[in-house]
CSV table of C-alpha atoms in Angstrom, one decimal:
chain,number,residue,atom,x,y,z
A,34,UNK,CA,0.0,0.0,0.0
A,35,UNK,CA,1.3,3.4,-0.9
A,36,UNK,CA,0.1,6.9,-0.4
A,37,UNK,CA,1.0,10.6,0.1
A,38,UNK,CA,4.3,11.3,1.7
A,39,UNK,CA,4.1,13.1,5.1
A,40,UNK,CA,7.0,14.9,6.8
A,41,UNK,CA,7.2,16.2,10.4
A,42,UNK,CA,9.8,17.4,12.7
A,43,UNK,CA,9.9,16.3,16.3
A,44,UNK,CA,12.1,18.2,18.8
A,45,UNK,CA,13.3,16.3,21.9
A,46,UNK,CA,10.7,16.4,24.6
A,47,UNK,CA,8.4,18.6,22.5
A,48,UNK,CA,5.0,18.1,21.0
A,49,UNK,CA,4.4,16.1,17.8
A,50,UNK,CA,3.0,18.0,14.9
A,51,UNK,CA,2.0,16.2,11.6
A,52,UNK,CA,0.6,17.6,8.4
A,53,UNK,CA,0.3,15.9,5.0
A,54,UNK,CA,2.8,17.1,2.5
A,55,UNK,CA,4.0,19.9,4.8
A,56,UNK,CA,7.5,21.0,5.8
A,57,UNK,CA,7.6,22.3,9.4
A,58,UNK,CA,10.2,25.0,10.4
A,59,UNK,CA,13.0,23.8,12.6
A,60,UNK,CA,14.1,25.9,15.6
A,61,UNK,CA,17.9,26.2,15.5
A,62,UNK,CA,18.2,26.2,19.2
A,63,UNK,CA,17.0,22.6,19.4
A,64,UNK,CA,19.1,19.5,19.0
A,65,UNK,CA,18.2,15.9,18.3
A,66,UNK,CA,15.6,16.7,15.7
A,67,UNK,CA,14.0,13.7,13.8
A,68,UNK,CA,13.0,14.2,10.2
A,69,UNK,CA,10.5,11.5,9.4
A,70,UNK,CA,9.2,10.3,6.1
A,71,UNK,CA,6.1,8.1,6.0
A,72,UNK,CA,5.1,6.0,3.0
A,73,UNK,CA,1.5,6.0,4.1
A,74,UNK,CA,-1.0,8.0,6.2
A,75,UNK,CA,-0.6,7.4,9.8
A,76,UNK,CA,-2.5,8.4,12.9
A,77,UNK,CA,-0.7,10.6,15.5
A,78,UNK,CA,-0.6,8.0,18.2
A,79,UNK,CA,1.0,5.4,16.0
A,80,UNK,CA,3.5,7.9,14.7
A,81,UNK,CA,4.5,8.9,18.3
A,82,UNK,CA,4.9,5.2,19.3
A,83,UNK,CA,7.0,4.2,16.3
A,84,UNK,CA,9.2,7.3,16.7
A,85,UNK,CA,10.3,6.3,20.2
A,86,UNK,CA,11.1,2.8,19.1
A,87,UNK,CA,13.1,3.9,16.1
A,88,UNK,CA,15.0,6.6,18.0
A,89,UNK,CA,16.8,3.9,20.1
A,90,UNK,CA,17.8,2.0,17.0
A,91,UNK,CA,19.0,5.0,15.1
A,92,UNK,CA,20.7,6.6,18.1
A,93,UNK,CA,24.2,5.1,17.4
A,94,UNK,CA,25.6,8.2,15.8
A,95,UNK,CA,27.2,10.8,18.1
A,96,UNK,CA,29.4,13.9,17.5
A,97,UNK,CA,32.6,14.2,19.5
A,98,UNK,CA,31.6,17.5,21.2
A,99,UNK,CA,28.5,19.6,22.0
A,100,UNK,CA,30.3,22.8,20.8
A,101,UNK,CA,33.5,23.4,18.8
A,102,UNK,CA,36.1,26.1,19.3
A,103,UNK,CA,38.0,27.1,16.1
A,104,UNK,CA,41.1,29.1,16.9
A,105,UNK,CA,41.2,31.8,14.1
A,106,UNK,CA,44.9,31.2,13.5
A,107,UNK,CA,44.4,27.5,13.0
A,108,UNK,CA,44.5,26.1,9.4
A,109,UNK,CA,41.8,23.5,10.3
A,110,UNK,CA,40.1,21.6,13.1
A,111,UNK,CA,38.6,18.2,13.3
A,112,UNK,CA,35.4,16.7,14.8
A,113,UNK,CA,34.9,13.0,15.5
A,114,UNK,CA,31.7,11.2,14.3
A,115,UNK,CA,31.2,7.9,16.2
A,116,UNK,CA,28.8,5.1,15.3
A,117,UNK,CA,28.3,2.9,18.4
A,118,UNK,CA,25.7,0.7,16.8
A,119,UNK,CA,26.8,-2.9,16.4
A,120,UNK,CA,24.7,-3.6,13.3
A,121,UNK,CA,23.6,-0.6,11.4
A,122,UNK,CA,25.3,1.6,8.8
A,123,UNK,CA,24.4,5.3,8.4
A,124,UNK,CA,24.8,7.8,5.6
A,125,UNK,CA,26.3,11.0,7.2
A,126,UNK,CA,25.7,14.4,5.5
A,127,UNK,CA,27.3,17.4,7.1
A,128,UNK,CA,27.4,21.2,6.4
A,129,UNK,CA,27.9,24.5,8.1
A,130,UNK,CA,25.4,27.4,8.5
A,131,UNK,CA,25.8,31.0,9.6
A,132,UNK,CA,23.8,32.4,12.5
A,133,UNK,CA,20.9,33.2,10.1
A,134,UNK,CA,20.4,29.5,9.3
A,135,UNK,CA,21.9,30.0,5.8
A,136,UNK,CA,24.4,27.5,4.5
A,137,UNK,CA,27.7,29.3,4.2
A,138,UNK,CA,30.4,28.8,1.6
A,139,UNK,CA,33.0,30.2,4.0
A,140,UNK,CA,34.0,26.8,5.3
A,141,UNK,CA,35.3,23.7,3.6
A,142,UNK,CA,34.0,20.6,5.4
A,143,UNK,CA,35.3,17.2,4.4
A,144,UNK,CA,33.9,14.7,3.8
A,145,UNK,CA,30.5,16.3,3.3
A,146,UNK,CA,29.0,12.8,2.7
A,147,UNK,CA,30.2,9.4,3.8
A,148,UNK,CA,29.0,6.0,5.1
A,149,UNK,CA,29.6,5.3,8.8
A,150,UNK,CA,30.1,1.6,9.4
A,151,UNK,CA,29.0,-0.2,12.5
A,152,UNK,CA,31.3,0.4,15.6
A,153,UNK,CA,33.4,2.9,13.7
A,154,UNK,CA,34.7,6.4,14.1
A,155,UNK,CA,35.2,9.0,11.3
A,156,UNK,CA,36.6,12.5,11.3
A,157,UNK,CA,35.2,15.7,9.9
A,158,UNK,CA,37.8,18.2,8.9
A,159,UNK,CA,36.8,21.9,9.0
A,160,UNK,CA,38.7,24.7,7.3
A,161,UNK,CA,37.7,28.4,7.3
A,162,UNK,CA,38.3,30.0,3.9
A,163,UNK,CA,36.0,33.0,4.0
A,164,UNK,CA,36.6,36.7,4.5
A,165,UNK,CA,38.4,38.1,7.5
A,166,UNK,CA,36.3,37.9,10.7
A,167,UNK,CA,36.3,40.5,13.5
A,168,UNK,CA,39.5,40.3,15.6
A,169,UNK,CA,38.0,41.7,18.8
A,170,UNK,CA,35.3,39.1,19.4
A,171,UNK,CA,34.1,35.6,18.6
A,172,UNK,CA,32.0,34.7,15.6
A,173,UNK,CA,29.4,31.9,15.7
A,174,UNK,CA,28.3,29.4,13.1
A,175,UNK,CA,26.5,26.0,13.3
A,176,UNK,CA,27.7,22.6,12.4
A,177,UNK,CA,24.9,20.3,11.0
A,178,UNK,CA,25.2,16.6,10.7
A,179,UNK,CA,22.4,14.4,9.5
A,180,UNK,CA,22.5,10.6,10.0
A,181,UNK,CA,20.3,8.5,7.7
A,182,UNK,CA,20.1,4.8,8.6
A,183,UNK,CA,20.8,2.3,5.8
A,184,UNK,CA,17.9,0.1,4.7
A,185,UNK,CA,18.2,-3.1,2.7
A,186,UNK,CA,15.9,-3.0,-0.3
A,187,UNK,CA,15.0,-6.7,0.1
A,188,UNK,CA,13.8,-6.2,3.7
A,189,UNK,CA,11.4,-3.4,2.8
A,190,UNK,CA,10.0,-4.5,-0.5
A,191,UNK,CA,6.2,-4.6,-0.4
A,192,UNK,CA,6.1,-3.1,3.1
A,193,UNK,CA,5.2,0.2,4.6
A,194,UNK,CA,8.4,2.0,5.6
A,195,UNK,CA,9.2,4.6,8.2
A,196,UNK,CA,12.6,6.4,7.6
A,197,UNK,CA,14.1,8.6,10.3
A,198,UNK,CA,17.1,10.9,9.8
A,199,UNK,CA,18.6,12.3,13.0
A,200,UNK,CA,19.9,15.9,12.6
A,201,UNK,CA,22.5,17.2,15.2
A,202,UNK,CA,23.3,20.9,15.3
A,203,UNK,CA,26.1,22.2,17.5
A,204,UNK,CA,27.7,25.7,17.7
A,205,UNK,CA,31.0,26.5,16.1
A,206,UNK,CA,32.8,29.5,17.6
A,207,UNK,CA,35.7,31.1,15.7
A,208,UNK,CA,37.9,32.6,18.3
A,209,UNK,CA,40.6,35.2,17.4
A,210,UNK,CA,43.8,35.2,19.4
A,211,UNK,CA,45.0,37.7,22.0
A,212,UNK,CA,41.5,38.6,23.4
A,213,UNK,CA,41.8,40.8,26.5
A,214,UNK,CA,40.1,38.2,28.9
A,215,UNK,CA,39.5,34.5,29.1
A,216,UNK,CA,36.3,32.6,28.3
A,217,UNK,CA,36.0,31.6,32.0
A,218,UNK,CA,35.9,35.3,33.0
A,219,UNK,CA,33.1,36.2,30.6
A,220,UNK,CA,30.1,35.1,32.7
A,221,UNK,CA,31.3,37.3,35.6
A,222,UNK,CA,31.3,40.4,33.3
A,223,UNK,CA,27.6,40.1,32.5
A,224,UNK,CA,25.3,42.8,33.9
A,225,UNK,CA,21.5,42.5,34.4
A,226,UNK,CA,18.9,45.2,34.6
A,227,UNK,CA,15.1,45.1,34.7
A,228,UNK,CA,12.6,47.5,33.2
A,229,UNK,CA,9.0,46.5,33.7
A,230,UNK,CA,8.6,43.0,32.3
A,231,UNK,CA,11.9,43.1,30.4
A,232,UNK,CA,15.2,41.7,31.6
A,233,UNK,CA,18.2,43.1,29.8
A,234,UNK,CA,21.5,41.1,29.8
A,235,UNK,CA,24.6,43.0,28.7
A,236,UNK,CA,27.7,41.2,27.7
A,237,UNK,CA,30.8,43.5,27.4
A,238,UNK,CA,33.2,40.5,26.9
A,239,UNK,CA,34.5,39.3,23.5
A,240,UNK,CA,32.9,35.9,24.0
A,241,UNK,CA,29.5,34.4,23.4
A,242,UNK,CA,27.8,33.5,26.7
A,243,UNK,CA,25.0,31.0,26.8
A,244,UNK,CA,22.7,31.2,29.9
A,245,UNK,CA,20.8,28.1,31.0
A,246,UNK,CA,18.6,27.2,34.0
A,247,UNK,CA,17.8,30.9,34.1
A,248,UNK,CA,15.2,31.6,36.8
A,249,UNK,CA,13.6,34.6,38.5
A,250,UNK,CA,12.3,33.3,41.8
A,251,UNK,CA,10.1,30.3,40.9
A,252,UNK,CA,9.6,31.4,37.2
A,253,UNK,CA,11.8,29.7,34.6
A,254,UNK,CA,13.1,31.9,31.8
A,255,UNK,CA,14.2,30.7,28.4
A,256,UNK,CA,17.8,29.8,27.7
A,257,UNK,CA,19.6,32.8,26.2
A,258,UNK,CA,22.8,33.2,24.2
A,259,UNK,CA,24.2,36.8,24.5
A,260,UNK,CA,26.5,37.9,21.7
A,261,UNK,CA,29.9,39.5,22.5
A,262,UNK,CA,29.8,43.3,23.1
A,263,UNK,CA,26.0,43.2,22.8
A,264,UNK,CA,22.7,43.0,24.8
A,265,UNK,CA,19.9,40.5,24.9
A,266,UNK,CA,16.4,41.1,26.2
A,267,UNK,CA,14.3,38.4,27.9
A,268,UNK,CA,10.5,39.0,28.4
A,269,UNK,CA,9.6,38.2,31.9
A,270,UNK,CA,6.3,36.3,32.7
A,271,UNK,CA,3.7,38.2,34.6
A,272,UNK,CA,4.4,38.3,38.3
A,273,UNK,CA,8.0,37.3,38.1
A,274,UNK,CA,10.0,38.3,41.1
A,275,UNK,CA,12.7,37.2,43.4
A,276,UNK,CA,16.3,36.3,43.0
A,277,UNK,CA,17.7,35.9,39.5
A,278,UNK,CA,19.8,32.7,39.2
A,279,UNK,CA,21.5,31.1,36.2
A,280,UNK,CA,24.3,28.9,34.9
A,281,UNK,CA,26.4,29.2,31.8
A,282,UNK,CA,28.0,26.7,29.4
A,283,UNK,CA,31.7,26.5,29.3
A,284,UNK,CA,34.0,25.5,26.3
A,285,UNK,CA,33.6,21.8,27.2
A,286,UNK,CA,29.8,21.9,27.1
A,287,UNK,CA,29.4,21.6,30.8
A,288,UNK,CA,27.3,23.8,33.1
A,289,UNK,CA,29.1,26.2,35.3
A,290,UNK,CA,28.1,26.5,39.1
A,291,UNK,CA,24.8,28.3,39.8
A,292,UNK,CA,25.2,32.0,40.1
A,293,UNK,CA,23.0,34.7,41.5
A,294,UNK,CA,22.7,38.0,39.5
A,295,UNK,CA,22.6,41.5,40.9
A,296,UNK,CA,19.9,43.5,39.2
A,297,UNK,CA,20.7,47.1,38.4
């Protein structure tokens, strides 16, 4: 039995949305997105159930880091792609986007397409070849790597098929040399001010700072990345009050100790 092709995107822990012949926009802040192609109409409950089963099977591909630092003076850097699955092969497609979700030609990434064999490790090599970037602050890009599981034609012939491709997106920071402070010092340089229902976070440092577990009293606020030498504004929920606490993410992808902000 065959029918219209449906596509949907499911973010980890988020709601499932399905529409026939519809492409749904992907939020670049999310990771672990599943791109699903159905060869027949399917009810929502069945789709959700199959997705959870298939995720475990296709979950053998992992990138070697949750963020990548590219020293601006380096000729190239590398990123490991590991297949921990004992049985399945995956087709890996990788590319780099700028901060506006546009694929950028400023990097050479090799190999852009390869087959990852069971229980193997491959290496992505990344080289910046674009125009000169700012020397007084970091620049941010996104590494995208899509893992498509291999399917034997004989095993699916005459059957309904669900194909899942796992898309991983991680930040790539190009860091110029000789910046006046260290990345570890950047969170302590943040300043916070409140005007009505808006929280303004100022980052005078030359580094991107990502705030997570951001809370005002008992109200949870969205994770926020503040660009170097710039401000970000967070809209506060109604009735938000109390101490402002947060953590940041360091170069190794780990959360820093919980800090309490002083509001100005």
